[in-house]
Coordinates of C-alpha atoms and ligand atoms in Angstrom, one line a residue:
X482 CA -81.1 -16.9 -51.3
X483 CA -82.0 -19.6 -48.7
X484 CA -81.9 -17.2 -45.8
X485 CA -84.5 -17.4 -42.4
X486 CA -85.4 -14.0 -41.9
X487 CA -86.6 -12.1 -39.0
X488 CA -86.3 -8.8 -40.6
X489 CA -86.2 -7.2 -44.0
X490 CA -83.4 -4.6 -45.0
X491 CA -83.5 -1.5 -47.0
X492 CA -81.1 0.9 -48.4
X493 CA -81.9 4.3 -46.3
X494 CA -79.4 6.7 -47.6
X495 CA -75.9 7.2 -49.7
X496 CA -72.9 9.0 -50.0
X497 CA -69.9 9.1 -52.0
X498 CA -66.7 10.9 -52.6
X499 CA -64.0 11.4 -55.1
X500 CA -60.4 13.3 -55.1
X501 CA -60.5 17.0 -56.8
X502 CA -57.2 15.6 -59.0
X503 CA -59.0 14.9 -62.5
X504 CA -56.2 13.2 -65.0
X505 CA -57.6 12.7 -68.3
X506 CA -56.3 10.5 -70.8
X507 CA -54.5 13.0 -72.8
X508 CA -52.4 13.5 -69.3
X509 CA -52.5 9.6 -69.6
X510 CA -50.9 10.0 -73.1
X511 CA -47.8 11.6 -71.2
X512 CA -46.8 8.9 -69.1
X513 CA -47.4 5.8 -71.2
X514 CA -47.9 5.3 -74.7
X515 CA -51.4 5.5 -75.5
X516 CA -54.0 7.9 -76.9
X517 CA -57.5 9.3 -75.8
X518 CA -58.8 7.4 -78.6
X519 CA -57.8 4.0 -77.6
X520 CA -58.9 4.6 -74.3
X521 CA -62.0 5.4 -75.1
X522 CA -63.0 3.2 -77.6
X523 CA -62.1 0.1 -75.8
X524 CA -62.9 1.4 -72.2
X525 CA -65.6 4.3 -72.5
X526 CA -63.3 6.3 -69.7
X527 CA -62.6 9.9 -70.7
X528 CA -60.9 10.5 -67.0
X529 CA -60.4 9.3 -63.6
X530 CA -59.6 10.9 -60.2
X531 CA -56.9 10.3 -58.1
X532 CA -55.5 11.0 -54.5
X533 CA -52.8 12.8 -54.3
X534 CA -52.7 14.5 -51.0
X535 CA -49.4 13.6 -48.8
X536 CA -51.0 11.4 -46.1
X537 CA -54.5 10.8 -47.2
X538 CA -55.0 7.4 -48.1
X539 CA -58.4 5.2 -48.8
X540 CA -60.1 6.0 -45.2
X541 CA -60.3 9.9 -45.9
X542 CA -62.6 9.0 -48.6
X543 CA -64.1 6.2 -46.7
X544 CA -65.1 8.8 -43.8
X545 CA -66.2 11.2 -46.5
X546 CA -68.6 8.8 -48.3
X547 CA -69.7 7.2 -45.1
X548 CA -70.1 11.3 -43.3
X549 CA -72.6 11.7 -46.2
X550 CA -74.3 8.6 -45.8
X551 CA -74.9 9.2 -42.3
X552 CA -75.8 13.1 -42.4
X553 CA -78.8 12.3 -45.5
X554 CA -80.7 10.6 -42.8
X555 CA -79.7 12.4 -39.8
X556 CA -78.8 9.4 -37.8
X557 CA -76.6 9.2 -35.0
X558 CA -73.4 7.5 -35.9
X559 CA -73.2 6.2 -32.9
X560 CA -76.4 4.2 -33.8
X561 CA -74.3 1.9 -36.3
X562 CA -74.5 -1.5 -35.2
X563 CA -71.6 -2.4 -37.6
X564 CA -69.2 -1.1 -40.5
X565 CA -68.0 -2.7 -43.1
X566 CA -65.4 -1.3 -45.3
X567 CA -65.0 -3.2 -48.5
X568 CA -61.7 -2.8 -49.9
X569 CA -58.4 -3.9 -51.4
X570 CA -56.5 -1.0 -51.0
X571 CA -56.1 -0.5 -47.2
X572 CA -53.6 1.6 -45.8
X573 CA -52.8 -0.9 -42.9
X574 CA -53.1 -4.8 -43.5
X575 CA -54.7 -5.5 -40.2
X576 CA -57.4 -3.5 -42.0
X577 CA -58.4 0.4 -42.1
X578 CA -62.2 -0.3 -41.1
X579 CA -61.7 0.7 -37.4
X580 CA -59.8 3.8 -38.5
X581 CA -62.7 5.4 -39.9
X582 CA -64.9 3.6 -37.6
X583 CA -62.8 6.0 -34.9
X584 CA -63.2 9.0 -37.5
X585 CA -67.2 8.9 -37.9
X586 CA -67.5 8.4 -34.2
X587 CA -69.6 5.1 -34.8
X588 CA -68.1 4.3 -31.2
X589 CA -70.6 1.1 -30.9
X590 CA -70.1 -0.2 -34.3
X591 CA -67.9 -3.4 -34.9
X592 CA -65.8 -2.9 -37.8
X593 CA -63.8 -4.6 -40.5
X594 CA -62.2 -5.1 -43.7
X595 CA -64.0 -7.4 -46.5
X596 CA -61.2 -8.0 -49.1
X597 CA -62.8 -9.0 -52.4
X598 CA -61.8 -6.4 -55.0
X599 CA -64.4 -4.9 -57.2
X600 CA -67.0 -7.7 -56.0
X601 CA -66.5 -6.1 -52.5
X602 CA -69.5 -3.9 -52.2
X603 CA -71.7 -6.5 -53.4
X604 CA -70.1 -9.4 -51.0
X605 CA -70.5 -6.0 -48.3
X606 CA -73.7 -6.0 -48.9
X607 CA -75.3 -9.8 -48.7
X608 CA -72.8 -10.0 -45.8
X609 CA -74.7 -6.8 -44.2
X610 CA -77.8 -8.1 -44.8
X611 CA -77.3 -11.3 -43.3
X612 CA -77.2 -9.7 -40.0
X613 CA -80.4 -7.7 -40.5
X614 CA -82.1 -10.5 -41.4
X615 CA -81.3 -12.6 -38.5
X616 CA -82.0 -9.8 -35.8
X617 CA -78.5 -9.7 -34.8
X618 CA -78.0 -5.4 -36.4
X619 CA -80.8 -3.1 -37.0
X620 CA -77.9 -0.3 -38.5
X621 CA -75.3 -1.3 -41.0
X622 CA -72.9 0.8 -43.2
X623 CA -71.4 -1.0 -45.9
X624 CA -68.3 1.4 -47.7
X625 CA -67.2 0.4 -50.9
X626 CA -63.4 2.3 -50.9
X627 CA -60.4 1.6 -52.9
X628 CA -57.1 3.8 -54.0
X629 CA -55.8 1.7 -56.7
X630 CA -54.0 4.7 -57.9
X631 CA -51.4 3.7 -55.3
X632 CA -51.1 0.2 -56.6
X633 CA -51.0 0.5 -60.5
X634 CA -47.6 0.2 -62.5
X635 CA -47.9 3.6 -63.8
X636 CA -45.4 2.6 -66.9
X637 CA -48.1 -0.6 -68.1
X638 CA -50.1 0.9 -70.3
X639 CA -52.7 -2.4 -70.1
X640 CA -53.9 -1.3 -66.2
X641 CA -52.8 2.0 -65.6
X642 CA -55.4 3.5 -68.4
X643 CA -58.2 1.7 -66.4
X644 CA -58.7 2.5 -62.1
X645 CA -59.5 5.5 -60.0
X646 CA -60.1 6.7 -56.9
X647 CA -63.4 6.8 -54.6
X648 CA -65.4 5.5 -52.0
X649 CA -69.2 5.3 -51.9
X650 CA -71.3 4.2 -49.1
X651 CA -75.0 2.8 -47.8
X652 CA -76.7 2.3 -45.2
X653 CA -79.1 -0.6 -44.7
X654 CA -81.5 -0.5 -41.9
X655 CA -83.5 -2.9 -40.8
X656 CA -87.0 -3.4 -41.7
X657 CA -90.4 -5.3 -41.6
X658 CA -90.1 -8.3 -43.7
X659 CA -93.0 -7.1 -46.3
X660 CA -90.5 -4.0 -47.5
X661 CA -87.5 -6.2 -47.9
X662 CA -85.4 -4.5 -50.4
X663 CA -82.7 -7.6 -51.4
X664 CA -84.4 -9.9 -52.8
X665 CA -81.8 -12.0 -54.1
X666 CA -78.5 -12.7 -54.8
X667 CA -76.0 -15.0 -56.2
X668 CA -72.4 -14.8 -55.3
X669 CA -69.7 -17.2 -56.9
X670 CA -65.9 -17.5 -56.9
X671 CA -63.7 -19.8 -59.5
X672 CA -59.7 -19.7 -57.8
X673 CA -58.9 -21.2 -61.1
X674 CA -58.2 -17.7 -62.3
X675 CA -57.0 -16.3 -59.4
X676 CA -53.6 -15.0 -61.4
X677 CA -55.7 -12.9 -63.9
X678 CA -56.3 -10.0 -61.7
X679 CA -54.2 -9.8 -58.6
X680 CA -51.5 -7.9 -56.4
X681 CA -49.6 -10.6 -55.0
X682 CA -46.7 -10.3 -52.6
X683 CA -43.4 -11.4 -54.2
X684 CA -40.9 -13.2 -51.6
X685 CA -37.0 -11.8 -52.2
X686 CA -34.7 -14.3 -53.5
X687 CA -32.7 -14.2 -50.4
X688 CA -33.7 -15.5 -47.2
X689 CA -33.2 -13.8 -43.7
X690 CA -29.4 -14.9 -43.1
X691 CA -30.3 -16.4 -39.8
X692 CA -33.9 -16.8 -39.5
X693 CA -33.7 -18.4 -43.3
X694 CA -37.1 -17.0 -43.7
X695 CA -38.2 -15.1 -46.8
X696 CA -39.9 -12.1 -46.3
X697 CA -41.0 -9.4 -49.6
X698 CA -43.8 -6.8 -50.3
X699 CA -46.6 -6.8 -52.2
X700 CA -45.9 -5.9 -56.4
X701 CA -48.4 -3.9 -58.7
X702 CA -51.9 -4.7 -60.3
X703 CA -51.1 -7.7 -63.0
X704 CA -54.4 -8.7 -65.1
X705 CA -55.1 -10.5 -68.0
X706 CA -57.5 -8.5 -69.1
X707 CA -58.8 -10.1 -72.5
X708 CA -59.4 -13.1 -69.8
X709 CA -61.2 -11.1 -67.3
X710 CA -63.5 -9.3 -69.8
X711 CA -64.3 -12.9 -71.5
X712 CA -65.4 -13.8 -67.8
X713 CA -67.4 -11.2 -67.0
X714 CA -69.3 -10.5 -70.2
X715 CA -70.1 -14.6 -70.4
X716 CA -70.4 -15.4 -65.8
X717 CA -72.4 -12.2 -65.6
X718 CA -75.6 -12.4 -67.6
X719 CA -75.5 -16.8 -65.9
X720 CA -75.7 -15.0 -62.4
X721 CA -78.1 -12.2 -63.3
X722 CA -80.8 -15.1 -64.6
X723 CA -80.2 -17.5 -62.0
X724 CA -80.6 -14.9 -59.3
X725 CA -83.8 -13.5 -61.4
X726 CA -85.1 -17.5 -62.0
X727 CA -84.6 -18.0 -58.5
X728 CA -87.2 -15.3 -56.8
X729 CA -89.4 -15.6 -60.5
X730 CA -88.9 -12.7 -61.9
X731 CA -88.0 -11.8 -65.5
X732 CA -85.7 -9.8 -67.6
X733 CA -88.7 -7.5 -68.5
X734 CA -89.0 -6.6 -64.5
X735 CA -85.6 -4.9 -64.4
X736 CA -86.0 -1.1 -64.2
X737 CA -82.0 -0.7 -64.1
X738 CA -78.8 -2.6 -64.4
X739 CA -75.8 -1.2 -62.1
X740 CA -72.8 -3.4 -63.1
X741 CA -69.5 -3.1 -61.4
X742 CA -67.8 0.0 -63.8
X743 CA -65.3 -2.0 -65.7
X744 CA -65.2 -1.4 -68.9
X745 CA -68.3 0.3 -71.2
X746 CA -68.2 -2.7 -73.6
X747 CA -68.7 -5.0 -70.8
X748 CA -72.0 -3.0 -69.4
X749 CA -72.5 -3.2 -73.3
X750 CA -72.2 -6.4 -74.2
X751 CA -74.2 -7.9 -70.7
X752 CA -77.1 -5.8 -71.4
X753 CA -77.2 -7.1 -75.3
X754 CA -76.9 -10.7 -73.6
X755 CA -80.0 -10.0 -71.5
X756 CA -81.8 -7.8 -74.0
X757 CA -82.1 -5.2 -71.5
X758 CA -82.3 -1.6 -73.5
X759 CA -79.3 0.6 -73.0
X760 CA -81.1 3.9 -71.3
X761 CA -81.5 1.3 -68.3
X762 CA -77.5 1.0 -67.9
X763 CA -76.4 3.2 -65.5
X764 CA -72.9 4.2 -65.8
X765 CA -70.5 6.5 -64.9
X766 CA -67.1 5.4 -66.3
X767 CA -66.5 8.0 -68.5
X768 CA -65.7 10.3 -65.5
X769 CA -64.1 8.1 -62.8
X770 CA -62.8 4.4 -64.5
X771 CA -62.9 2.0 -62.7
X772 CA -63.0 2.6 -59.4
X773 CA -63.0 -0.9 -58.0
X774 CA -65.1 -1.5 -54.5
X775 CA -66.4 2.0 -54.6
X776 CA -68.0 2.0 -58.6
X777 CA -71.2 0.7 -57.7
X778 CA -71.7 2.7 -54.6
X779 CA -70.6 5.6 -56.2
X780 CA -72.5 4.8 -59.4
X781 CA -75.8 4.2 -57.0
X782 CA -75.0 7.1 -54.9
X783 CA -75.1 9.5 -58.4
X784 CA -78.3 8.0 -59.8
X785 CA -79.9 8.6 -56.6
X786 CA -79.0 11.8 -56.0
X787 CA -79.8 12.8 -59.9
X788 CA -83.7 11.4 -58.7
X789 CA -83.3 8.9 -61.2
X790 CA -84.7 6.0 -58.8
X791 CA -88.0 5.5 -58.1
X792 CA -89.6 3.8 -55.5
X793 CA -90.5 0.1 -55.9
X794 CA -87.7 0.2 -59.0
X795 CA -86.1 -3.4 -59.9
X796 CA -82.5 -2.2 -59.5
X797 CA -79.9 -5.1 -60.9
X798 CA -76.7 -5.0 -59.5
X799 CA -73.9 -7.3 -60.4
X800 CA -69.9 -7.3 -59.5
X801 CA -67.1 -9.2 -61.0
X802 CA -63.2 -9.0 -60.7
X803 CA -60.2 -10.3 -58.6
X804 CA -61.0 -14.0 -57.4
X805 CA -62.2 -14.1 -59.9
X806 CA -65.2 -13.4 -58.0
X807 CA -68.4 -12.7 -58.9
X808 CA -72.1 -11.7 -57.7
X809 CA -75.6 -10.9 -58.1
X810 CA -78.0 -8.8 -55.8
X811 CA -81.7 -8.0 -57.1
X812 CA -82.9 -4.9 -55.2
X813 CA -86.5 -3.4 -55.0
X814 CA -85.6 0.4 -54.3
Ligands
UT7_1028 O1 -62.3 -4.4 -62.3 C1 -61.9 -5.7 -62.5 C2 -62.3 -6.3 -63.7 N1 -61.5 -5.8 -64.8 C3 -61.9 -5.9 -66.0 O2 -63.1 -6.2 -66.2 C4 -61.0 -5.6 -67.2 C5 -61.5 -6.4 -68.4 N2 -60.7 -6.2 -69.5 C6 -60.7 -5.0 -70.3 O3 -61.5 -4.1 -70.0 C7 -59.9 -5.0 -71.6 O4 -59.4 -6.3 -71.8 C8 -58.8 -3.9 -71.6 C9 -59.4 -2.5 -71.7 C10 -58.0 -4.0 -70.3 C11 -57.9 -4.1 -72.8 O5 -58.7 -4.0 -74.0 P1 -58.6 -5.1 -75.1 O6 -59.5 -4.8 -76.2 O7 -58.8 -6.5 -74.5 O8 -57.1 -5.0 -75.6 P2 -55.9 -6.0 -75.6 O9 -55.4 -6.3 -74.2 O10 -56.3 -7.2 -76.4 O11 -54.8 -5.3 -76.4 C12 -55.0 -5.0 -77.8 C13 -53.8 -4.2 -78.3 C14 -52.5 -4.9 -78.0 O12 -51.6 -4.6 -79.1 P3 -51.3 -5.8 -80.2 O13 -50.8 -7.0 -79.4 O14 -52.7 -6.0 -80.8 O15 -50.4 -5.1 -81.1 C15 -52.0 -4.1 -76.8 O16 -50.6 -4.1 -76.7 O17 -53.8 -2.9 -77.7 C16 -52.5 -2.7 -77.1 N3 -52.7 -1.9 -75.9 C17 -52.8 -0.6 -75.9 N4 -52.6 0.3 -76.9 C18 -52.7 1.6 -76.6 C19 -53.0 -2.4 -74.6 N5 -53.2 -1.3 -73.8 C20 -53.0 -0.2 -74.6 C21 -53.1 1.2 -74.3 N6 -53.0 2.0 -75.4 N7 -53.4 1.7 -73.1

């Protein structure tokens, strides 16, 4: 992190929120041909929410989470300096941020989308810190949302076993330089792999009769997922050392490691890499799959709550998906 800093940020408060709709994989087991005991074994997901509502779409839960956020530390919301809304699921292209920025009543708040899959919170989060640091915000809420529920091929079995729905917020608050919270981080994309994990938009074979322009929509979730778990479980542990080696700190000095909510055998196998014990894992995948943008917020959000964090705790937190994309952020709590 080569960054001039005029102030530090912290982490003041948390939200999150979920759907009611639970679907378990034995309701799974219905739709596509798969059992509880597949899913579990190769995923460590019991169940997943999902939104259902007519209507509702990723910025109810975006407002929810970010509602929370705000009311833990009774601020104003129209103290927020600027929102982020980290997601790939928006419910308009030219990007839901301002939707709920209108819905919180953050009326002096700049707002946008930050597109970068299940990296998105962590890419949210540097990108949020980067205007503490340089003076330019002293309020920031950074929303981790996605609905990819509405974007899975509920007939492929290989994806549609895997996402839910949430949304999970922060908000980082300037501070003096000595209380910093990020104290690193490490972000990295490889467009090699792009294809492995995306939801491209397909052109139709036909053009417009006069215009002879081809217009289409976007398709489902595609992923290769043996490829993306090979990526994560070897990119992962690189960027969590670098980004430690970097600021000199060790393996030993991680209290807790909050890894995007992929895949239990990925949290698995990264810790073994690292030789970081398993009670310092914090997951949550059982309950919700992968929630995309929203699983570390939400993960965060539950540990917190559950008093599970204590001051001054090395919290490692690292993202990886669609990009493929990939990042690092060491955080004193
Ligand atoms: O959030 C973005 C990041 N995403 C990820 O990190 C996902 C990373 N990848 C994964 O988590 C895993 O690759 C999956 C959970 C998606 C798949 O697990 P896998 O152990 O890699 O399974 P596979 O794709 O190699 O499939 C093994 C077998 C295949 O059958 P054959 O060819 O061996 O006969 C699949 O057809 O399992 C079959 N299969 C299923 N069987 C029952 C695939 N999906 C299912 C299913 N139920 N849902």
């Amino acid at each position: 992190m080569k960054t001039s800093m005029l102030q530090g940020a912290k982490i003041v408060s948390t939200g999150s929120a979920t759907p009611s709709i639970k679907v378990s994989n034995e309701q799974i087991s219905s739709i596509v041909e798969t059992s509880d005991e597949w899913i579990f074994t190769r995923t460590g997901i019991k169940e997943r929410r999902i939104l259902t509502e007519y209507g509702h779409s990723v910025t109810n839960l975006a407002v929810e989470a970010a509602l929370q956020a705000i009311t833990e530390v009774s601020m104003n919301p129209a103290d927020i300096d600027l929102l982020i809304l980290a997601t790939s699921s928006p419910n308009d292209l030219f990007g839901s941020a301002s939707s709920v920025q209108n819905q919180i009543g953050a009326i002096n708040a700049l707002a946008f989308d930050l597109t970068a899959a299940c990296s998105g919170f962590v890419i949210g989060l540097v990108t949020a810190a980067q205007f503490i640091f340089n003076g330019t915000y002293k309020n920031v809420l950074v929303i981790g949302a996605d609905v990819l529920s509405k974007w899975v091929d509920w007939s492929d079995r290989s994806t549609c076993i895997l996402f839910g729905d949430a949304a999970g917020a922060v908000i980082l608050q300037s501070c003096s330089i000595n209380s910093n919270s990020i104290l690193n981080f490490h972000l990295k994309t490889d467009g090699n792999y792009t294809d492995y994990l995306s939801i491209a938009y397909k052109e139709n074979l036909t053009p417009h009769p006069i215009l002879n322009l081809y217009q289409g929509s976007f398709k489902y979730i595609s992923m290769n997922g043996k490829e993306v778990y090979k990526f994560a479980v070897s990119q992962v542990p690189l960027s969590i050392i670098s980004c430690l080696k970097d600021i000199k700190m060790s393996i030993n000095d991680i209290d807790w490691l909050l890894l995007h909510q992929a895949n239990e055998r990925i949290l698995i196998a990264v810790a073994e890499k690292l030789a970081i014990s398993r009670d310092k894992i914090i997951s949550n995948l059982s309950e919700y799959g992968n929630t995309s943008a929203a699983s570390i917020p939400l993960a965060l959000n539950e540990v917190v709550k559950l008093n599970k964090i204590s001051n001054d705790d090395i919290i490692v937190i690292a993202g990886f998906g669609a990009g493929l994309t990939w990042g690092t952020i060491i955080l004193r709590w």
